[in-house]
Amino acid sequence: MVLEATILVLDNSEWMRNGDYTPSRMEAQADSVTLLFNAKTQSNPENTVGLMTMAGKSPDVLVTLTPDIGKILTALHHIDIKGNANLSTGVQIAQLALKHRQNRNQRQRIIVFVGSPLKEDEKTLVRLGKKLKKNNVAVDIVNFGEELENTQKLQAFVDAVKSNDNSHLVSVPPGPHILSDILLASPIISGEDGAPPGFSNAGAFEFGVDPNLDPELAMALRISMEEEQARQQTTTPGAPAAGASEPMQVDAAYSGAGAVAAGGEEDDMLAQALAMSLGQQEQTGMDVDAAPPAATGANVDMNSILGSLPGVNLDDPRLRAAMGGAKKEGEGEKKDEKKK
């Protein structure tokens, strides 16, 4: 069981409004985040995962390394789509965040979603990859949306950072498939020890619930989400059809406030950007202490977690029945323990 600290870096650029991935590029990433978080924490309970974005004025650390999926789900609902992605600066700030991990025995990994055209040239990415390799940081890239344009650059980057096949590039063209389903069968999920238990089918942990352990709740969640999405499409006038949106044009001169200089000045600017990002967490109430309770263990508040999922109707009678069954089963187990 690999002991890892992982930072997930999302592309929140204007290109994420496109609907060529179900239901949009941004929401496809959000679904994949839940999958990746569960895969990491299921493979080793001491693993931690952080979340950040790389577009806008500068990359933004939304959640520092945590074993709590509740904090990740909350942060996903506060992501703004804006500007252009800055891959090189985002990855370097992710590396700084990994340096602050509490458990120094954890290996360092960055998983980056790239869904918009890269502004970096191949030489810049190769140089960055070599720096990460020197610092023992593994990098996985999910290349989607503009995969044909970005593949050559990203492959060169992964080749530069790779050590003993610890980094991977997964390119996903648009289609009827779900992005998270493709990742499920990829080396990003399987890793060095193979896929974690319960990740053998495409629907595993889609809502943070293992269908192998609680099939009724998983099915009720899926039906509720599908019905809610259908209801929203029929009640929202003028809602665009999937795949109909186009990427918004952004000033080509945009360079981002996170642009970095060379040498020691570069590290100082990155550290300042990280500090500002963490300061914004405290101001917006998204710091570690203010986040909702953990979604793992015996004291889980299932209602708060499920209520944060998009398209899930907690008033759905099937969902309430499934949750009620799970609750009764848990109470029965507690009574049995007391008898013993």
Coordinates of C-alpha atoms in Angstrom, one line a residue:
M1 CA 0.0 0.0 0.0
V2 CA 1.7 3.2 -1.2
L3 CA 1.7 6.0 1.3
E4 CA 1.1 9.2 -0.7
A5 CA 0.3 12.9 -0.4
T6 CA -1.5 14.0 -3.6
I7 CA -2.5 17.4 -4.9
L8 CA -5.2 17.5 -7.5
V9 CA -4.8 20.5 -9.9
L10 CA -8.0 21.4 -11.9
D11 CA -8.3 23.4 -15.1
N12 CA -10.9 26.1 -14.3
S13 CA -10.2 28.2 -17.5
E14 CA -13.0 29.6 -19.7
W15 CA -12.6 26.5 -21.9
M16 CA -14.3 24.4 -19.1
R17 CA -17.7 25.8 -20.1
N18 CA -17.7 23.5 -23.1
G19 CA -20.2 20.6 -23.1
D20 CA -18.2 18.2 -25.2
Y21 CA -17.6 16.1 -22.1
T22 CA -20.7 15.0 -20.0
P23 CA -22.1 17.2 -18.7
S24 CA -19.4 19.8 -19.1
R25 CA -15.6 19.9 -18.9
M26 CA -15.7 21.4 -15.5
E27 CA -18.3 19.0 -14.0
A28 CA -16.4 16.0 -15.6
Q29 CA -13.4 17.1 -13.6
A30 CA -15.5 17.4 -10.4
D31 CA -16.8 13.8 -10.8
S32 CA -13.2 12.6 -11.4
V33 CA -12.0 14.4 -8.2
T34 CA -14.4 12.3 -6.1
L35 CA -13.2 9.1 -7.8
L36 CA -9.5 10.0 -7.3
F37 CA -9.9 11.0 -3.7
N38 CA -11.6 7.7 -2.9
A39 CA -9.0 5.7 -4.8
K40 CA -6.2 7.3 -2.9
T41 CA -7.7 7.1 0.6
Q42 CA -9.0 3.5 0.0
S43 CA -5.6 2.3 -1.0
N44 CA -4.1 3.6 2.2
P45 CA -6.0 5.2 5.1
E46 CA -3.1 7.5 5.9
N47 CA -3.1 9.1 2.4
T48 CA -4.0 12.7 2.1
V49 CA -5.3 14.7 -0.9
G50 CA -5.3 18.5 -1.6
L51 CA -7.2 20.5 -4.2
M52 CA -6.2 23.6 -6.2
T53 CA -7.0 25.4 -9.5
M54 CA -4.6 26.9 -12.0
A55 CA -6.6 29.6 -13.9
G56 CA -7.6 33.1 -13.2
K57 CA -5.2 35.7 -11.8
S58 CA -3.0 33.0 -10.3
P59 CA -3.3 29.3 -9.2
D60 CA -5.3 28.9 -6.0
V61 CA -5.0 26.3 -3.3
L62 CA -8.5 25.5 -2.3
V63 CA -7.9 22.6 0.2
T64 CA -4.6 21.7 1.8
L65 CA -3.7 18.0 2.3
T66 CA -6.6 16.3 4.1
P67 CA -8.2 12.8 4.5
D68 CA -11.6 14.5 4.6
I69 CA -13.7 14.3 1.4
G70 CA -16.2 16.8 2.9
K71 CA -13.7 19.6 2.5
I72 CA -13.0 18.6 -1.1
L73 CA -16.7 18.5 -2.0
T74 CA -17.3 21.9 -0.4
A75 CA -14.5 23.4 -2.3
L76 CA -15.7 22.0 -5.7
H77 CA -18.9 24.0 -5.4
H78 CA -16.9 27.3 -4.9
I79 CA -14.7 27.1 -8.0
D80 CA -15.0 30.0 -10.5
I81 CA -14.4 29.5 -14.2
K82 CA -12.2 32.3 -15.4
G83 CA -9.1 33.2 -17.5
N84 CA -6.5 30.9 -18.9
A85 CA -4.8 28.0 -17.3
N86 CA -1.2 28.4 -16.1
L87 CA 0.2 24.8 -16.0
S88 CA 3.8 25.6 -15.0
T89 CA 3.0 27.9 -12.1
G90 CA 0.2 25.7 -10.9
V91 CA 2.4 22.6 -10.8
Q92 CA 5.2 24.5 -8.9
I93 CA 2.7 25.8 -6.3
A94 CA 1.4 22.3 -5.9
Q95 CA 5.0 21.1 -5.3
L96 CA 5.3 23.8 -2.5
A97 CA 2.0 22.6 -1.0
L98 CA 3.4 19.0 -0.9
K99 CA 6.5 20.2 0.9
H100 CA 4.2 21.2 3.8
R101 CA 2.8 17.7 4.2
Q102 CA 2.8 16.7 7.9
N103 CA 3.9 13.1 7.2
R104 CA 7.3 13.3 5.6
N105 CA 7.1 9.6 4.8
Q106 CA 4.4 10.2 2.3
R107 CA 5.5 10.1 -1.4
Q108 CA 4.7 13.2 -3.4
R109 CA 2.3 13.2 -6.3
I110 CA 0.5 15.8 -8.4
I111 CA -2.4 14.9 -10.7
V112 CA -3.2 17.7 -13.2
F113 CA -6.3 18.1 -15.4
V114 CA -5.4 19.9 -18.7
G115 CA -8.5 20.8 -20.7
S116 CA -7.4 23.9 -22.6
P117 CA -4.6 24.9 -25.0
L118 CA -1.2 25.1 -23.2
K119 CA 0.6 28.4 -23.5
E120 CA 3.9 26.8 -22.3
D121 CA 6.4 25.5 -24.9
E122 CA 7.8 22.0 -24.8
K123 CA 11.3 23.2 -23.6
T124 CA 9.7 24.9 -20.6
L125 CA 7.7 21.9 -19.6
V126 CA 10.7 19.5 -20.0
R127 CA 12.8 21.8 -17.7
L128 CA 10.0 21.8 -15.2
G129 CA 9.7 18.0 -15.4
K130 CA 13.4 17.5 -14.6
K131 CA 13.1 19.8 -11.6
L132 CA 10.2 17.8 -10.3
K133 CA 12.0 14.5 -10.9
K134 CA 15.0 15.8 -8.9
N135 CA 12.7 16.6 -6.0
N136 CA 11.0 13.1 -6.1
V137 CA 7.6 14.4 -7.2
A138 CA 5.5 12.1 -9.5
V139 CA 3.0 13.7 -11.9
D140 CA 0.0 12.2 -13.6
I141 CA -1.7 14.2 -16.4
V142 CA -5.3 13.9 -17.5
N143 CA -5.3 15.3 -21.0
F144 CA -8.7 16.1 -22.4
G145 CA -10.6 18.7 -24.4
E146 CA -7.7 19.9 -26.4
E147 CA -5.9 16.6 -26.3
L148 CA -4.7 16.5 -29.9
E149 CA -3.0 19.9 -29.5
N150 CA -1.4 19.2 -26.1
T151 CA -0.4 15.6 -26.4
Q152 CA 3.2 16.1 -27.7
K153 CA 4.1 18.8 -25.1
L154 CA 2.5 16.8 -22.2
Q155 CA 4.2 13.5 -23.3
A156 CA 7.6 15.3 -23.3
F157 CA 6.8 16.7 -19.8
V158 CA 5.8 13.3 -18.4
D159 CA 8.9 11.6 -19.9
A160 CA 11.1 14.2 -18.2
V161 CA 9.5 13.8 -14.8
K162 CA 9.1 10.0 -14.9
S163 CA 11.2 7.8 -12.6
N164 CA 10.6 4.0 -12.6
D165 CA 7.3 4.5 -14.4
N166 CA 5.8 6.5 -11.6
S167 CA 4.2 9.2 -13.8
H168 CA 1.5 8.8 -16.5
L169 CA -0.2 10.7 -19.3
V170 CA -3.9 9.7 -20.0
S171 CA -5.4 11.3 -23.0
V172 CA -9.2 11.2 -23.2
P173 CA -11.0 12.3 -26.5
P174 CA -14.6 13.6 -26.3
G175 CA -17.3 11.0 -26.8
P176 CA -20.2 9.2 -25.1
H177 CA -18.0 7.9 -22.3
I178 CA -17.6 9.5 -18.9
L179 CA -14.2 11.0 -18.0
S180 CA -14.2 9.3 -14.6
D181 CA -15.0 5.9 -16.1
I182 CA -11.9 6.2 -18.4
L183 CA -9.7 7.1 -15.4
L184 CA -11.0 4.1 -13.5
A185 CA -9.3 1.8 -16.0
S186 CA -6.1 4.0 -16.3
P187 CA -2.8 3.6 -14.5
I188 CA -3.6 6.8 -12.6
I189 CA -6.1 4.7 -10.5
S190 CA -4.3 1.4 -10.6
G191 CA -1.0 2.8 -9.5
E192 CA 1.9 0.7 -8.3
D193 CA -0.3 -1.7 -6.2
G194 CA -3.2 -2.1 -8.6
A195 CA -6.7 -0.7 -8.3
P196 CA -8.0 -0.4 -4.7
P197 CA -10.8 -2.8 -3.5
G198 CA -14.2 -1.9 -4.9
F199 CA -12.8 -0.1 -8.0
S200 CA -13.4 -2.9 -10.5
N201 CA -16.4 -1.5 -12.2
A202 CA -17.2 1.8 -13.9
G203 CA -19.8 3.0 -11.3
A204 CA -17.7 2.5 -8.3
F205 CA -17.7 5.3 -5.7
E206 CA -19.4 7.7 -8.2
F207 CA -21.1 9.4 -5.2
G208 CA -18.6 8.5 -2.6
V209 CA -20.6 5.3 -2.0
D210 CA -19.3 1.8 -2.8
P211 CA -22.2 0.0 -4.7
N212 CA -20.6 -3.3 -3.7
L213 CA -21.3 -2.5 -0.1
D214 CA -24.6 -0.6 -0.4
P215 CA -26.1 -1.2 -3.9
E216 CA -29.6 0.2 -2.9
L217 CA -28.1 3.6 -1.8
A218 CA -25.9 3.8 -4.8
M219 CA -28.8 3.1 -7.2
A220 CA -31.1 5.5 -5.4
L221 CA -28.4 8.3 -5.7
R222 CA -28.0 7.7 -9.4
I223 CA -31.8 7.6 -10.1
S224 CA -32.3 10.8 -8.1
M225 CA -29.5 12.6 -9.9
E226 CA -30.8 11.6 -13.3
E227 CA -34.3 12.7 -12.5
E228 CA -33.2 16.0 -11.1
Q229 CA -31.1 16.7 -14.2
A230 CA -34.0 16.0 -16.4
R231 CA -36.3 18.2 -14.3
Q232 CA -33.8 21.1 -14.5
Q233 CA -33.5 20.8 -18.3
T234 CA -37.3 21.0 -18.7
T235 CA -37.8 23.8 -16.3
T236 CA -34.9 26.0 -17.4
P237 CA -35.9 28.0 -20.5
G238 CA -33.2 28.5 -23.1
A239 CA -30.8 26.0 -21.5
P240 CA -28.0 25.2 -24.0
A241 CA -27.7 21.6 -25.2
A242 CA -24.7 19.6 -24.3
G243 CA -21.8 20.3 -26.7
A244 CA -23.4 23.5 -27.9
S245 CA -21.2 25.9 -26.1
E246 CA -18.0 27.4 -27.4
P247 CA -14.9 28.5 -25.5
M248 CA -14.9 32.2 -24.6
Q249 CA -12.2 34.2 -26.2
V250 CA -9.7 35.6 -23.8
D251 CA -7.2 38.2 -24.4
A252 CA -4.2 36.5 -25.9
A253 CA -1.8 38.8 -24.1
Y254 CA -3.0 37.4 -20.7
S255 CA 0.0 36.1 -18.8
G256 CA -1.5 35.8 -15.3
A257 CA -0.4 37.4 -12.1
G258 CA 1.3 34.1 -11.2
A259 CA 4.1 34.5 -13.8
V260 CA 7.4 33.7 -12.2
A261 CA 11.0 34.9 -12.6
A262 CA 14.1 32.8 -12.6
G263 CA 16.4 31.4 -9.8
G264 CA 15.7 32.2 -6.2
E265 CA 13.2 35.0 -7.0
E266 CA 11.0 32.3 -8.6
D267 CA 10.8 30.3 -5.4
D268 CA 10.0 33.5 -3.4
M269 CA 7.2 34.5 -5.8
L270 CA 5.7 31.0 -5.7
A271 CA 5.9 30.9 -1.9
Q272 CA 4.1 34.3 -1.8
A273 CA 1.4 33.0 -4.1
L274 CA 0.9 29.9 -1.9
A275 CA 0.7 32.1 1.2
M276 CA -1.8 34.4 -0.4
S277 CA -3.9 31.4 -1.5
L278 CA -4.0 29.9 1.9
G279 CA -4.9 33.3 3.4
Q280 CA -7.9 33.5 1.1
Q281 CA -9.0 30.2 2.4
E282 CA -9.3 31.7 5.9
Q283 CA -11.1 34.8 4.7
T284 CA -13.7 32.8 2.8
G285 CA -14.3 30.3 5.6
M286 CA -12.8 27.4 3.6
D287 CA -9.9 26.7 5.9
V288 CA -9.3 23.3 7.5
D289 CA -11.1 24.1 10.8
A290 CA -14.2 25.5 9.1
A291 CA -14.7 22.6 6.7
P292 CA -17.5 20.1 7.2
P293 CA -16.9 16.8 9.2
A294 CA -15.1 13.9 7.7
A295 CA -16.9 11.7 5.2
T296 CA -15.1 8.6 6.5
G297 CA -15.4 6.7 9.8
A298 CA -18.2 6.1 12.2
N299 CA -19.3 9.7 12.8
V300 CA -20.2 10.6 9.2
D301 CA -23.0 13.0 8.6
M302 CA -24.3 11.4 5.4
N303 CA -27.1 14.0 4.9
S304 CA -24.5 16.9 4.7
I305 CA -22.3 15.1 2.3
L306 CA -25.1 13.9 0.0
G307 CA -26.7 17.3 0.2
S308 CA -23.5 18.9 -1.3
L309 CA -23.6 16.7 -4.4
P310 CA -25.0 18.4 -7.4
G311 CA -28.4 17.0 -8.7
V312 CA -29.1 14.9 -5.6
N313 CA -32.6 15.3 -4.1
L314 CA -32.6 14.4 -0.5
D315 CA -36.4 14.3 -0.5
D316 CA -36.5 11.5 -3.1
P317 CA -38.4 8.7 -1.3
R318 CA -36.2 6.0 -2.8
L319 CA -33.1 7.8 -1.5
R320 CA -34.6 8.3 1.9
A321 CA -35.6 4.6 2.1
A322 CA -32.1 3.5 1.1
M323 CA -30.5 5.8 3.7
G324 CA -33.1 4.6 6.3
G325 CA -32.1 1.0 5.7
A326 CA -28.5 1.8 6.0
K327 CA -29.1 3.6 9.3
K328 CA -31.2 0.7 10.8
E329 CA -28.5 -1.7 9.8
G330 CA -25.9 0.4 11.5
E331 CA -28.0 0.7 14.7
G332 CA -28.5 -3.1 14.7
E333 CA -24.8 -3.6 14.6
K334 CA -24.3 -1.3 17.6
K335 CA -26.9 -3.2 19.6
D336 CA -25.2 -6.5 18.8
E337 CA -21.9 -5.1 20.0
K338 CA -23.5 -4.0 23.3
K339 CA -24.9 -7.5 23.8
K340 CA -21.5 -8.9 23.4

